[in-house]
PQR file of N, CA, C, O and H, with PARSE charges and radii, in Angstrom:
ATOM      1  N   MET A   1      14.256 -24.632  40.166 -0.4000 1.5000
ATOM      2  CA  MET A   1      14.094 -23.172  40.466 -0.0000 2.0000
ATOM      3  C   MET A   1      15.100 -22.282  39.680  0.5500 1.7000
ATOM      4  O   MET A   1      14.704 -21.244  39.149 -0.5500 1.4000
ATOM      5  N   ALA A   2      16.404 -22.683  39.601 -0.4000 1.5000
ATOM      6  CA  ALA A   2      17.154 -21.578  39.093 -0.0000 2.0000
ATOM      7  C   ALA A   2      16.728 -21.342  37.639  0.5500 1.7000
ATOM      8  O   ALA A   2      16.775 -20.242  37.088 -0.5500 1.4000
ATOM      9  H   ALA A   2      16.726 -23.527  40.033  0.4000 1.0000
ATOM     10  N   ALA A   3      16.304 -22.488  37.068 -0.4000 1.5000
ATOM     11  CA  ALA A   3      15.553 -22.566  35.467 -0.0000 2.0000
ATOM     12  C   ALA A   3      14.590 -21.270  35.566  0.5500 1.7000
ATOM     13  O   ALA A   3      14.825 -20.240  34.934 -0.5500 1.4000
ATOM     14  H   ALA A   3      16.266 -23.381  37.515  0.4000 1.0000
ATOM     15  N   GLN A   4      13.435 -21.438  36.463 -0.4000 1.5000
ATOM     16  CA  GLN A   4      12.573 -20.410  36.511 -0.0000 2.0000
ATOM     17  C   GLN A   4      13.047 -18.926  36.588  0.5500 1.7000
ATOM     18  O   GLN A   4      12.543 -17.991  35.966 -0.5500 1.4000
ATOM     19  H   GLN A   4      13.244 -22.274  36.976  0.4000 1.0000
ATOM     20  N   ALA A   5      14.099 -18.861  37.453 -0.4000 1.5000
ATOM     21  CA  ALA A   5      14.556 -17.181  37.623 -0.0000 2.0000
ATOM     22  C   ALA A   5      15.238 -17.208  36.309  0.5500 1.7000
ATOM     23  O   ALA A   5      14.764 -16.184  35.818 -0.5500 1.4000
ATOM     24  H   ALA A   5      14.509 -19.621  37.958  0.4000 1.0000
ATOM     25  N   LEU A   6      16.142 -17.762  35.286 -0.4000 1.5000
ATOM     26  CA  LEU A   6      16.352 -17.688  33.986 -0.0000 2.0000
ATOM     27  C   LEU A   6      15.318 -17.290  33.255  0.5500 1.7000
ATOM     28  O   LEU A   6      15.286 -16.258  32.584 -0.5500 1.4000
ATOM     29  H   LEU A   6      16.527 -18.595  35.684  0.4000 1.0000
ATOM     30  N   ALA A   7      14.475 -18.072  33.362 -0.4000 1.5000
ATOM     31  CA  ALA A   7      13.163 -17.559  32.385 -0.0000 2.0000
ATOM     32  C   ALA A   7      12.472 -16.214  32.800  0.5500 1.7000
ATOM     33  O   ALA A   7      11.927 -15.495  31.964 -0.5500 1.4000
ATOM     34  H   ALA A   7      14.500 -18.910  33.907  0.4000 1.0000
ATOM     35  N   LEU A   8      12.516 -15.960  33.922 -0.4000 1.5000
ATOM     36  CA  LEU A   8      12.137 -14.667  34.281 -0.0000 2.0000
ATOM     37  C   LEU A   8      12.979 -13.365  33.960  0.5500 1.7000
ATOM     38  O   LEU A   8      12.601 -12.243  33.624 -0.5500 1.4000
ATOM     39  H   LEU A   8      12.959 -16.544  34.602  0.4000 1.0000
ATOM     40  N   LEU A   9      14.187 -13.861  34.165 -0.4000 1.5000
ATOM     41  CA  LEU A   9      15.137 -13.107  33.670 -0.0000 2.0000
ATOM     42  C   LEU A   9      14.943 -12.637  32.152  0.5500 1.7000
ATOM     43  O   LEU A   9      14.993 -11.462  31.791 -0.5500 1.4000
ATOM     44  H   LEU A   9      14.493 -14.772  34.439  0.4000 1.0000
ATOM     45  N   ARG A  10      14.768 -13.479  31.517 -0.4000 1.5000
ATOM     46  CA  ARG A  10      14.676 -13.414  29.997 -0.0000 2.0000
ATOM     47  C   ARG A  10      13.414 -12.691  29.552  0.5500 1.7000
ATOM     48  O   ARG A  10      13.405 -11.920  28.593 -0.5500 1.4000
ATOM     49  H   ARG A  10      14.727 -14.434  31.810  0.4000 1.0000
ATOM     50  N   GLU A  11      12.267 -13.001  30.353 -0.4000 1.5000
ATOM     51  CA  GLU A  11      10.919 -12.240  30.164 -0.0000 2.0000
ATOM     52  C   GLU A  11      11.047 -10.755  30.662  0.5500 1.7000
ATOM     53  O   GLU A  11      10.418  -9.902  30.035 -0.5500 1.4000
ATOM     54  H   GLU A  11      12.274 -13.628  31.132  0.4000 1.0000
ATOM     55  N   VAL A  12      11.723 -10.420  31.614 -0.4000 1.5000
ATOM     56  CA  VAL A  12      11.983  -9.098  32.014 -0.0000 2.0000
ATOM     57  C   VAL A  12      12.675  -8.408  30.810  0.5500 1.7000
ATOM     58  O   VAL A  12      12.238  -7.380  30.292 -0.5500 1.4000
ATOM     59  H   VAL A  12      12.234 -11.112  32.123  0.4000 1.0000
ATOM     60  N   ALA A  13      13.820  -9.078  30.398 -0.4000 1.5000
ATOM     61  CA  ALA A  13      14.659  -8.295  29.515 -0.0000 2.0000
ATOM     62  C   ALA A  13      13.616  -8.238  28.115  0.5500 1.7000
ATOM     63  O   ALA A  13      14.089  -7.340  27.418 -0.5500 1.4000
ATOM     64  H   ALA A  13      14.175  -9.913  30.818  0.4000 1.0000
ATOM     65  N   ARG A  14      12.704  -8.675  27.593 -0.4000 1.5000
ATOM     66  CA  ARG A  14      11.999  -8.488  26.462 -0.0000 2.0000
ATOM     67  C   ARG A  14      11.023  -7.335  26.882  0.5500 1.7000
ATOM     68  O   ARG A  14      10.967  -6.388  26.098 -0.5500 1.4000
ATOM     69  H   ARG A  14      12.319  -9.404  28.159  0.4000 1.0000
ATOM     70  N   LEU A  15      10.367  -7.290  27.836 -0.4000 1.5000
ATOM     71  CA  LEU A  15       9.125  -6.288  28.202 -0.0000 2.0000
ATOM     72  C   LEU A  15       9.576  -4.932  28.419  0.5500 1.7000
ATOM     73  O   LEU A  15      10.763  -4.699  28.650 -0.5500 1.4000
ATOM     74  H   LEU A  15      10.413  -8.059  28.473  0.4000 1.0000
ATOM     75  N   GLU A  16       8.605  -3.925  28.352 -0.4000 1.5000
ATOM     76  CA  GLU A  16       9.015  -2.481  28.681 -0.0000 2.0000
ATOM     77  C   GLU A  16       8.422  -2.372  30.012  0.5500 1.7000
ATOM     78  O   GLU A  16       9.076  -1.654  30.769 -0.5500 1.4000
ATOM     79  H   GLU A  16       7.641  -4.115  28.164  0.4000 1.0000
ATOM     80  N   ALA A  17       7.522  -2.810  30.430 -0.4000 1.5000
ATOM     81  CA  ALA A  17       7.156  -2.580  31.937 -0.0000 2.0000
ATOM     82  C   ALA A  17       6.841  -3.766  32.499  0.5500 1.7000
ATOM     83  O   ALA A  17       5.714  -4.259  32.470 -0.5500 1.4000
ATOM     84  H   ALA A  17       6.991  -3.393  29.816  0.4000 1.0000
ATOM     85  N   PRO A  18       8.032  -4.364  33.137 -0.5600 1.5000
ATOM     86  CA  PRO A  18       7.907  -5.758  33.627  0.2800 2.0000
ATOM     87  C   PRO A  18       7.680  -5.783  35.103  0.5500 1.7000
ATOM     88  O   PRO A  18       8.291  -6.612  35.778 -0.5500 1.4000
ATOM     89  N   LEU A  19       6.997  -5.088  35.561 -0.4000 1.5000
ATOM     90  CA  LEU A  19       6.656  -4.854  37.193 -0.0000 2.0000
ATOM     91  C   LEU A  19       6.566  -6.347  37.839  0.5500 1.7000
ATOM     92  O   LEU A  19       7.345  -6.882  38.628 -0.5500 1.4000
ATOM     93  H   LEU A  19       6.500  -4.415  35.013  0.4000 1.0000
ATOM     94  N   GLU A  20       5.419  -6.828  37.279 -0.4000 1.5000
ATOM     95  CA  GLU A  20       4.739  -8.037  38.025 -0.0000 2.0000
ATOM     96  C   GLU A  20       5.975  -9.256  37.537  0.5500 1.7000
ATOM     97  O   GLU A  20       6.110 -10.157  38.365 -0.5500 1.4000
ATOM     98  H   GLU A  20       4.786  -6.393  36.638  0.4000 1.0000
ATOM     99  N   GLU A  21       6.623  -9.326  36.628 -0.4000 1.5000
ATOM    100  CA  GLU A  21       7.717 -10.188  36.453 -0.0000 2.0000
ATOM    101  C   GLU A  21       9.039  -9.912  37.160  0.5500 1.7000
ATOM    102  O   GLU A  21       9.939 -10.750  37.215 -0.5500 1.4000
ATOM    103  H   GLU A  21       6.514  -8.595  35.954  0.4000 1.0000
ATOM    104  N   LEU A  22       9.116  -8.618  37.732 -0.4000 1.5000
ATOM    105  CA  LEU A  22      10.221  -8.441  38.452 -0.0000 2.0000
ATOM    106  C   LEU A  22       9.795  -8.907  39.920  0.5500 1.7000
ATOM    107  O   LEU A  22      10.664  -9.402  40.638 -0.5500 1.4000
ATOM    108  H   LEU A  22       8.384  -7.937  37.688  0.4000 1.0000
ATOM    109  N   ARG A  23       8.467  -8.764  40.400 -0.4000 1.5000
ATOM    110  CA  ARG A  23       8.058  -9.226  41.704 -0.0000 2.0000
ATOM    111  C   ARG A  23       8.049 -10.865  41.508  0.5500 1.7000
ATOM    112  O   ARG A  23       8.446 -11.516  42.475 -0.5500 1.4000
ATOM    113  H   ARG A  23       7.761  -8.362  39.817  0.4000 1.0000
ATOM    114  N   ALA A  24       7.702 -11.453  40.541 -0.4000 1.5000
ATOM    115  CA  ALA A  24       8.026 -12.870  40.610 -0.0000 2.0000
ATOM    116  C   ALA A  24       9.424 -13.411  40.644  0.5500 1.7000
ATOM    117  O   ALA A  24       9.841 -14.379  41.280 -0.5500 1.4000
ATOM    118  H   ALA A  24       7.379 -10.924  39.755  0.4000 1.0000
ATOM    119  N   LEU A  25      10.142 -12.507  39.745 -0.4000 1.5000
ATOM    120  CA  LEU A  25      11.670 -12.882  39.781 -0.0000 2.0000
ATOM    121  C   LEU A  25      12.125 -12.602  41.298  0.5500 1.7000
ATOM    122  O   LEU A  25      12.853 -13.472  41.775 -0.5500 1.4000
ATOM    123  H   LEU A  25       9.803 -11.721  39.229  0.4000 1.0000
ATOM    124  N   HIS A  26      11.875 -11.768  41.929 -0.4000 1.5000
ATOM    125  CA  HIS A  26      12.435 -11.504  43.454 -0.0000 2.0000
ATOM    126  C   HIS A  26      11.904 -12.622  44.222  0.5500 1.7000
ATOM    127  O   HIS A  26      12.764 -13.218  44.871 -0.5500 1.4000
ATOM    128  H   HIS A  26      11.284 -11.061  41.541  0.4000 1.0000
ATOM    129  N   SER A  27      10.320 -13.210  44.353 -0.4000 1.5000
ATOM    130  CA  SER A  27      10.030 -14.524  45.004 -0.0000 2.0000
ATOM    131  C   SER A  27      10.734 -15.596  44.343  0.5500 1.7000
ATOM    132  O   SER A  27      10.989 -16.483  45.158 -0.5500 1.4000
ATOM    133  H   SER A  27       9.621 -12.726  43.826  0.4000 1.0000
ATOM    134  N   VAL A  28      11.098 -15.828  43.315 -0.4000 1.5000
ATOM    135  CA  VAL A  28      11.695 -17.054  42.870 -0.0000 2.0000
ATOM    136  C   VAL A  28      13.153 -16.815  43.484  0.5500 1.7000
ATOM    137  O   VAL A  28      13.558 -17.833  44.044 -0.5500 1.4000
ATOM    138  H   VAL A  28      10.890 -15.107  42.653  0.4000 1.0000
ATOM    139  N   LEU A  29      13.994 -15.811  43.526 -0.4000 1.5000
ATOM    140  CA  LEU A  29      15.053 -15.845  43.877 -0.0000 2.0000
ATOM    141  C   LEU A  29      15.444 -16.116  45.404  0.5500 1.7000
ATOM    142  O   LEU A  29      16.427 -16.722  45.834 -0.5500 1.4000
ATOM    143  H   LEU A  29      13.666 -14.984  43.071  0.4000 1.0000
ATOM    144  N   GLN A  30      14.489 -15.552  46.046 -0.4000 1.5000
ATOM    145  CA  GLN A  30      14.385 -15.854  47.468 -0.0000 2.0000
ATOM    146  C   GLN A  30      14.332 -17.375  47.795  0.5500 1.7000
ATOM    147  O   GLN A  30      14.683 -17.735  48.919 -0.5500 1.4000
ATOM    148  H   GLN A  30      13.692 -15.060  45.698  0.4000 1.0000
ATOM    149  N   ALA A  31      13.937 -18.235  46.930 -0.4000 1.5000
ATOM    150  CA  ALA A  31      13.715 -19.589  47.324 -0.0000 2.0000
ATOM    151  C   ALA A  31      14.889 -20.482  46.391  0.5500 1.7000
ATOM    152  O   ALA A  31      14.997 -21.705  46.482 -0.5500 1.4000
ATOM    153  H   ALA A  31      13.652 -17.943  46.018  0.4000 1.0000
ATOM    154  N   VAL A  32      15.543 -19.820  45.692 -0.4000 1.5000
ATOM    155  CA  VAL A  32      16.605 -20.714  45.008 -0.0000 2.0000
ATOM    156  C   VAL A  32      17.762 -20.746  45.998  0.5500 1.7000
ATOM    157  O   VAL A  32      18.245 -19.779  46.587 -0.5500 1.4000
ATOM    158  H   VAL A  32      15.456 -18.826  45.618  0.4000 1.0000
ATOM    159  N   PRO A  33      18.153 -22.128  46.087 -0.5600 1.5000
ATOM    160  CA  PRO A  33      19.416 -22.213  46.976  0.2800 2.0000
ATOM    161  C   PRO A  33      20.549 -21.535  46.302  0.5500 1.7000
ATOM    162  O   PRO A  33      20.629 -21.591  45.074 -0.5500 1.4000
ATOM    163  N   LEU A  34      21.488 -20.859  47.051 -0.4000 1.5000
ATOM    164  CA  LEU A  34      22.819 -20.209  46.245 -0.0000 2.0000
ATOM    165  C   LEU A  34      23.549 -21.036  45.320  0.5500 1.7000
ATOM    166  O   LEU A  34      24.111 -20.528  44.350 -0.5500 1.4000
ATOM    167  H   LEU A  34      21.423 -20.814  48.048  0.4000 1.0000
ATOM    168  N   ASN A  35      23.583 -22.324  45.556 -0.4000 1.5000
ATOM    169  CA  ASN A  35      24.498 -23.417  44.979 -0.0000 2.0000
ATOM    170  C   ASN A  35      23.890 -23.543  43.408  0.5500 1.7000
ATOM    171  O   ASN A  35      24.563 -23.758  42.400 -0.5500 1.4000
ATOM    172  H   ASN A  35      23.126 -22.737  46.344  0.4000 1.0000
ATOM    173  N   GLU A  36      22.506 -23.359  43.478 -0.4000 1.5000
ATOM    174  CA  GLU A  36      21.979 -23.456  42.263 -0.0000 2.0000
ATOM    175  C   GLU A  36      21.995 -22.263  41.184  0.5500 1.7000
ATOM    176  O   GLU A  36      21.845 -22.373  39.967 -0.5500 1.4000
ATOM    177  H   GLU A  36      21.959 -23.184  44.297  0.4000 1.0000
ATOM    178  N   LEU A  37      22.208 -21.136  41.910 -0.4000 1.5000
ATOM    179  CA  LEU A  37      22.421 -20.002  41.391 -0.0000 2.0000
ATOM    180  C   LEU A  37      23.815 -19.738  41.015  0.5500 1.7000
ATOM    181  O   LEU A  37      24.010 -18.870  40.164 -0.5500 1.4000
ATOM    182  H   LEU A  37      22.330 -21.047  42.898  0.4000 1.0000
ATOM    183  N   ARG A  38      24.911 -20.422  41.577 -0.4000 1.5000
ATOM    184  CA  ARG A  38      26.109 -20.417  41.183 -0.0000 2.0000
ATOM    185  C   ARG A  38      26.634 -21.354  40.100  0.5500 1.7000
ATOM    186  O   ARG A  38      27.668 -21.278  39.436 -0.5500 1.4000
ATOM    187  H   ARG A  38      24.753 -21.127  42.269  0.4000 1.0000
ATOM    188  N   GLU A  39      25.703 -22.212  40.094 -0.4000 1.5000
ATOM    189  CA  GLU A  39      25.639 -23.395  38.776 -0.0000 2.0000
ATOM    190  C   GLU A  39      25.218 -22.746  37.434  0.5500 1.7000
ATOM    191  O   GLU A  39      25.524 -23.160  36.316 -0.5500 1.4000
ATOM    192  H   GLU A  39      24.863 -22.274  40.633  0.4000 1.0000
ATOM    193  N   GLN A  40      24.587 -21.834  37.683 -0.4000 1.5000
ATOM    194  CA  GLN A  40      23.623 -21.228  36.450 -0.0000 2.0000
ATOM    195  C   GLN A  40      24.276 -19.937  36.361  0.5500 1.7000
ATOM    196  O   GLN A  40      23.696 -19.303  35.480 -0.5500 1.4000
ATOM    197  H   GLN A  40      24.339 -21.497  38.591  0.4000 1.0000
ATOM    198  N   ALA A  41      25.301 -19.195  36.914 -0.4000 1.5000
ATOM    199  CA  ALA A  41      26.127 -17.958  36.941 -0.0000 2.0000
ATOM    200  C   ALA A  41      26.126 -17.579  35.756  0.5500 1.7000
ATOM    201  O   ALA A  41      25.628 -16.495  35.452 -0.5500 1.4000
ATOM    202  H   ALA A  41      25.773 -19.709  37.630  0.4000 1.0000
ATOM    203  N   ALA A  42      26.839 -18.624  34.601 -0.4000 1.5000
ATOM    204  CA  ALA A  42      27.296 -18.067  33.278 -0.0000 2.0000
ATOM    205  C   ALA A  42      25.801 -17.714  32.431  0.5500 1.7000
ATOM    206  O   ALA A  42      25.683 -16.834  31.579 -0.5500 1.4000
ATOM    207  H   ALA A  42      27.243 -19.505  34.848  0.4000 1.0000
ATOM    208  N   GLU A  43      24.870 -18.508  32.838 -0.4000 1.5000
ATOM    209  CA  GLU A  43      23.624 -17.787  31.971 -0.0000 2.0000
ATOM    210  C   GLU A  43      23.003 -16.880  32.529  0.5500 1.7000
ATOM    211  O   GLU A  43      22.011 -16.535  31.887 -0.5500 1.4000
ATOM    212  H   GLU A  43      24.966 -19.223  33.530  0.4000 1.0000
ATOM    213  N   LEU A  44      23.220 -16.168  33.766 -0.4000 1.5000
ATOM    214  CA  LEU A  44      22.643 -15.081  34.277 -0.0000 2.0000
ATOM    215  C   LEU A  44      22.843 -13.701  33.338  0.5500 1.7000
ATOM    216  O   LEU A  44      23.987 -13.315  33.097 -0.5500 1.4000
ATOM    217  H   LEU A  44      24.025 -16.448  34.287  0.4000 1.0000
ATOM    218  N   ARG A  45      21.972 -13.161  32.951 -0.4000 1.5000
ATOM    219  CA  ARG A  45      22.057 -12.157  31.837 -0.0000 2.0000
ATOM    220  C   ARG A  45      21.416 -10.913  32.834  0.5500 1.7000
ATOM    221  O   ARG A  45      20.214 -10.653  32.897 -0.5500 1.4000
ATOM    222  H   ARG A  45      21.043 -13.474  33.146  0.4000 1.0000
ATOM    223  N   LEU A  46      22.416 -10.258  33.541 -0.4000 1.5000
ATOM    224  CA  LEU A  46      21.775  -8.945  34.539 -0.0000 2.0000
ATOM    225  C   LEU A  46      21.639  -7.729  33.772  0.5500 1.7000
ATOM    226  O   LEU A  46      20.968  -6.802  34.227 -0.5500 1.4000
ATOM    227  H   LEU A  46      23.392 -10.470  33.490  0.4000 1.0000
ATOM    228  N   GLY A  47      22.228  -7.643  32.618 -0.4000 1.5000
ATOM    229  CA  GLY A  47      22.094  -6.417  31.906 -0.0000 2.0000
ATOM    230  C   GLY A  47      21.019  -5.681  31.746  0.5500 1.7000
ATOM    231  O   GLY A  47      21.024  -4.459  31.899 -0.5500 1.4000
ATOM    232  H   GLY A  47      22.773  -8.395  32.248  0.4000 1.0000
ATOM    233  N   PRO A  48      19.918  -6.422  31.396 -0.5600 1.5000
ATOM    234  CA  PRO A  48      18.604  -5.921  31.313  0.2800 2.0000
ATOM    235  C   PRO A  48      17.932  -5.282  32.698  0.5500 1.7000
ATOM    236  O   PRO A  48      17.167  -4.322  32.605 -0.5500 1.4000
ATOM    237  N   LEU A  49      18.227  -5.807  33.847 -0.4000 1.5000
ATOM    238  CA  LEU A  49      17.891  -5.192  34.946 -0.0000 2.0000
ATOM    239  C   LEU A  49      18.645  -3.927  35.179  0.5500 1.7000
ATOM    240  O   LEU A  49      17.962  -2.975  35.558 -0.5500 1.4000
ATOM    241  H   LEU A  49      18.848  -6.586  33.922  0.4000 1.0000
ATOM    242  N   PHE A  50      19.858  -3.747  35.033 -0.4000 1.5000
ATOM    243  CA  PHE A  50      20.768  -2.534  35.077 -0.0000 2.0000
ATOM    244  C   PHE A  50      20.090  -1.556  33.966  0.5500 1.7000
ATOM    245  O   PHE A  50      20.145  -0.345  34.181 -0.5500 1.4000
ATOM    246  H   PHE A  50      20.413  -4.519  34.725  0.4000 1.0000
ATOM    247  N   SER A  51      19.511  -1.989  32.895 -0.4000 1.5000
ATOM    248  CA  SER A  51      19.128  -1.340  31.815 -0.0000 2.0000
ATOM    249  C   SER A  51      17.453  -0.690  32.499  0.5500 1.7000
ATOM    250  O   SER A  51      16.903   0.301  32.019 -0.5500 1.4000
ATOM    251  H   SER A  51      19.466  -2.973  32.721  0.4000 1.0000
ATOM    252  N   LEU A  52      17.054  -1.255  33.312 -0.4000 1.5000
ATOM    253  CA  LEU A  52      15.710  -0.941  33.953 -0.0000 2.0000
ATOM    254  C   LEU A  52      15.861   0.219  34.968  0.5500 1.7000
ATOM    255  O   LEU A  52      15.012   1.079  35.202 -0.5500 1.4000
ATOM    256  H   LEU A  52      17.501  -2.060  33.702  0.4000 1.0000
ATOM    257  N   LEU A  53      16.869   0.120  35.431 -0.4000 1.5000
ATOM    258  CA  LEU A  53      17.301   1.116  36.597 -0.0000 2.0000
ATOM    259  C   LEU A  53      17.444   2.227  36.032  0.5500 1.7000
ATOM    260  O   LEU A  53      17.231   3.244  36.692 -0.5500 1.4000
ATOM    261  H   LEU A  53      17.559  -0.578  35.241  0.4000 1.0000
ATOM    262  N   ASN A  54      17.917   2.333  34.405 -0.4000 1.5000
ATOM    263  CA  ASN A  54      18.316   3.983  33.767 -0.0000 2.0000
ATOM    264  C   ASN A  54      16.882   4.297  33.392  0.5500 1.7000
ATOM    265  O   ASN A  54      16.610   5.495  33.323 -0.5500 1.4000
ATOM    266  H   ASN A  54      18.089   1.507  33.869  0.4000 1.0000
ATOM    267  N   GLU A  55      15.930   3.433  33.141 -0.4000 1.5000
ATOM    268  CA  GLU A  55      14.693   3.873  32.504 -0.0000 2.0000
ATOM    269  C   GLU A  55      13.571   4.273  33.651  0.5500 1.7000
ATOM    270  O   GLU A  55      12.443   4.662  33.346 -0.5500 1.4000
ATOM    271  H   GLU A  55      16.152   2.459  33.198  0.4000 1.0000
ATOM    272  N   ASN A  56      14.007   4.133  34.926 -0.4000 1.5000
ATOM    273  CA  ASN A  56      13.211   4.640  35.895 -0.0000 2.0000
ATOM    274  C   ASN A  56      12.164   3.800  36.271  0.5500 1.7000
ATOM    275  O   ASN A  56      11.082   4.323  36.537 -0.5500 1.4000
ATOM    276  H   ASN A  56      14.923   3.818  35.173  0.4000 1.0000
ATOM    277  N   HIS A  57      12.320   2.341  36.356 -0.4000 1.5000
ATOM    278  CA  HIS A  57      11.119   1.587  36.724 -0.0000 2.0000
ATOM    279  C   HIS A  57      11.454   1.477  38.251  0.5500 1.7000
ATOM    280  O   HIS A  57      12.280   2.185  38.829 -0.5500 1.4000
ATOM    281  H   HIS A  57      13.199   1.916  36.140  0.4000 1.0000
ATOM    282  N   ARG A  58      10.692   0.483  38.826 -0.4000 1.5000
ATOM    283  CA  ARG A  58      10.468   0.561  40.181 -0.0000 2.0000
ATOM    284  C   ARG A  58      11.844   0.258  40.821  0.5500 1.7000
ATOM    285  O   ARG A  58      12.251  -0.903  40.844 -0.5500 1.4000
ATOM    286  H   ARG A  58      10.021  -0.092  38.357  0.4000 1.0000
ATOM    287  N   LEU A  59      12.553   1.248  41.329 -0.4000 1.5000
ATOM    288  CA  LEU A  59      13.798   1.053  41.735 -0.0000 2.0000
ATOM    289  C   LEU A  59      14.055   0.135  43.023  0.5500 1.7000
ATOM    290  O   LEU A  59      14.998  -0.636  43.200 -0.5500 1.4000
ATOM    291  H   LEU A  59      12.223   2.192  41.310  0.4000 1.0000
ATOM    292  N   GLU A  60      12.963   0.414  43.894 -0.4000 1.5000
ATOM    293  CA  GLU A  60      13.042  -0.420  45.081 -0.0000 2.0000
ATOM    294  C   GLU A  60      12.900  -2.153  44.611  0.5500 1.7000
ATOM    295  O   GLU A  60      13.646  -3.018  45.070 -0.5500 1.4000
ATOM    296  H   GLU A  60      12.197   1.040  43.750  0.4000 1.0000
ATOM    297  N   GLU A  61      11.989  -2.376  43.792 -0.4000 1.5000
ATOM    298  CA  GLU A  61      11.989  -3.770  43.244 -0.0000 2.0000
ATOM    299  C   GLU A  61      13.150  -4.239  42.859  0.5500 1.7000
ATOM    300  O   GLU A  61      13.631  -5.283  43.300 -0.5500 1.4000
ATOM    301  H   GLU A  61      11.383  -1.674  43.419  0.4000 1.0000
ATOM    302  N   LEU A  62      13.781  -3.380  41.861 -0.4000 1.5000
ATOM    303  CA  LEU A  62      15.032  -4.114  41.063 -0.0000 2.0000
ATOM    304  C   LEU A  62      16.361  -3.934  41.931  0.5500 1.7000
ATOM    305  O   LEU A  62      17.411  -4.464  41.568 -0.5500 1.4000
ATOM    306  H   LEU A  62      13.390  -2.532  41.503  0.4000 1.0000
ATOM    307  N   LEU A  63      16.271  -3.154  43.111 -0.4000 1.5000
ATOM    308  CA  LEU A  63      17.413  -3.089  43.877 -0.0000 2.0000
ATOM    309  C   LEU A  63      17.403  -4.305  44.832  0.5500 1.7000
ATOM    310  O   LEU A  63      18.492  -4.708  45.240 -0.5500 1.4000
ATOM    311  H   LEU A  63      15.418  -2.724  43.406  0.4000 1.0000
ATOM    312  N   LYS A  64      16.347  -4.880  45.196 -0.4000 1.5000
ATOM    313  CA  LYS A  64      15.849  -6.035  45.997 -0.0000 2.0000
ATOM    314  C   LYS A  64      16.324  -7.205  45.225  0.5500 1.7000
ATOM    315  O   LYS A  64      17.044  -7.995  45.836 -0.5500 1.4000
ATOM    316  H   LYS A  64      15.462  -4.552  44.864  0.4000 1.0000
ATOM    317  N   ILE A  65      16.055  -7.440  44.040 -0.4000 1.5000
ATOM    318  CA  ILE A  65      16.592  -8.477  43.107 -0.0000 2.0000
ATOM    319  C   ILE A  65      18.014  -8.526  42.812  0.5500 1.7000
ATOM    320  O   ILE A  65      18.629  -9.589  42.733 -0.5500 1.4000
ATOM    321  H   ILE A  65      15.469  -6.799  43.544  0.4000 1.0000
ATOM    322  N   LEU A  66      18.649  -7.144  42.616 -0.4000 1.5000
ATOM    323  CA  LEU A  66      20.141  -7.269  42.659 -0.0000 2.0000
ATOM    324  C   LEU A  66      20.701  -7.332  43.765  0.5500 1.7000
ATOM    325  O   LEU A  66      21.915  -7.528  43.705 -0.5500 1.4000
ATOM    326  H   LEU A  66      18.150  -6.280  42.680  0.4000 1.0000
ATOM    327  N   MET A  67      20.153  -7.216  44.998 -0.4000 1.5000
ATOM    328  CA  MET A  67      20.633  -7.514  46.404 -0.0000 2.0000
ATOM    329  C   MET A  67      20.809  -9.158  46.270  0.5500 1.7000
ATOM    330  O   MET A  67      21.791  -9.857  46.517 -0.5500 1.4000
ATOM    331  H   MET A  67      19.166  -7.057  45.046  0.4000 1.0000
ATOM    332  N   LEU A  68      19.654  -9.468  45.847 -0.4000 1.5000
ATOM    333  CA  LEU A  68      19.789 -11.264  46.017 -0.0000 2.0000
ATOM    334  C   LEU A  68      20.716 -11.710  45.396  0.5500 1.7000
ATOM    335  O   LEU A  68      21.356 -12.666  45.833 -0.5500 1.4000
ATOM    336  H   LEU A  68      18.856  -8.900  45.646  0.4000 1.0000
ATOM    337  N   PHE A  69      21.056 -11.014  44.019 -0.4000 1.5000
ATOM    338  CA  PHE A  69      22.299 -11.795  43.314 -0.0000 2.0000
ATOM    339  C   PHE A  69      23.550 -11.638  43.971  0.5500 1.7000
ATOM    340  O   PHE A  69      24.394 -12.532  43.911 -0.5500 1.4000
ATOM    341  H   PHE A  69      20.536 -10.237  43.664  0.4000 1.0000
ATOM    342  N   LEU A  70      23.749 -10.555  44.608 -0.4000 1.5000
ATOM    343  CA  LEU A  70      24.881 -10.513  45.359 -0.0000 2.0000
ATOM    344  C   LEU A  70      25.304 -11.274  46.361  0.5500 1.7000
ATOM    345  O   LEU A  70      26.438 -11.272  46.840 -0.5500 1.4000
ATOM    346  H   LEU A  70      23.064  -9.829  44.657  0.4000 1.0000
ATOM    347  N   ARG A  71      24.099 -12.138  46.785 -0.4000 1.5000
ATOM    348  CA  ARG A  71      24.472 -13.046  47.815 -0.0000 2.0000
ATOM    349  C   ARG A  71      25.539 -14.125  47.380  0.5500 1.7000
ATOM    350  O   ARG A  71      26.082 -14.828  48.233 -0.5500 1.4000
ATOM    351  H   ARG A  71      23.177 -12.139  46.396  0.4000 1.0000
ATOM    352  N   PHE A  72      25.788 -14.226  46.219 -0.4000 1.5000
ATOM    353  CA  PHE A  72      26.545 -15.444  45.622 -0.0000 2.0000
ATOM    354  C   PHE A  72      27.892 -14.713  45.075  0.5500 1.7000
ATOM    355  O   PHE A  72      28.770 -15.372  44.517 -0.5500 1.4000
ATOM    356  H   PHE A  72      25.347 -13.655  45.527  0.4000 1.0000
TER
END
């Protein structure tokens, strides 16, 4: 599951309007156990998510995702 989250993060980073990918990432993150995310923490690249915040993408969707990352 954590691998799927990493793949979606990479996909979000390369797309200009990743709304569907953001929704998928949100769903995946809700299902990933925290220990799996902690194990992959070094590989999580959150910069692209913050860049999307600056580009006026769906703020609500991005904030939900960032809140899920804050769990660990």
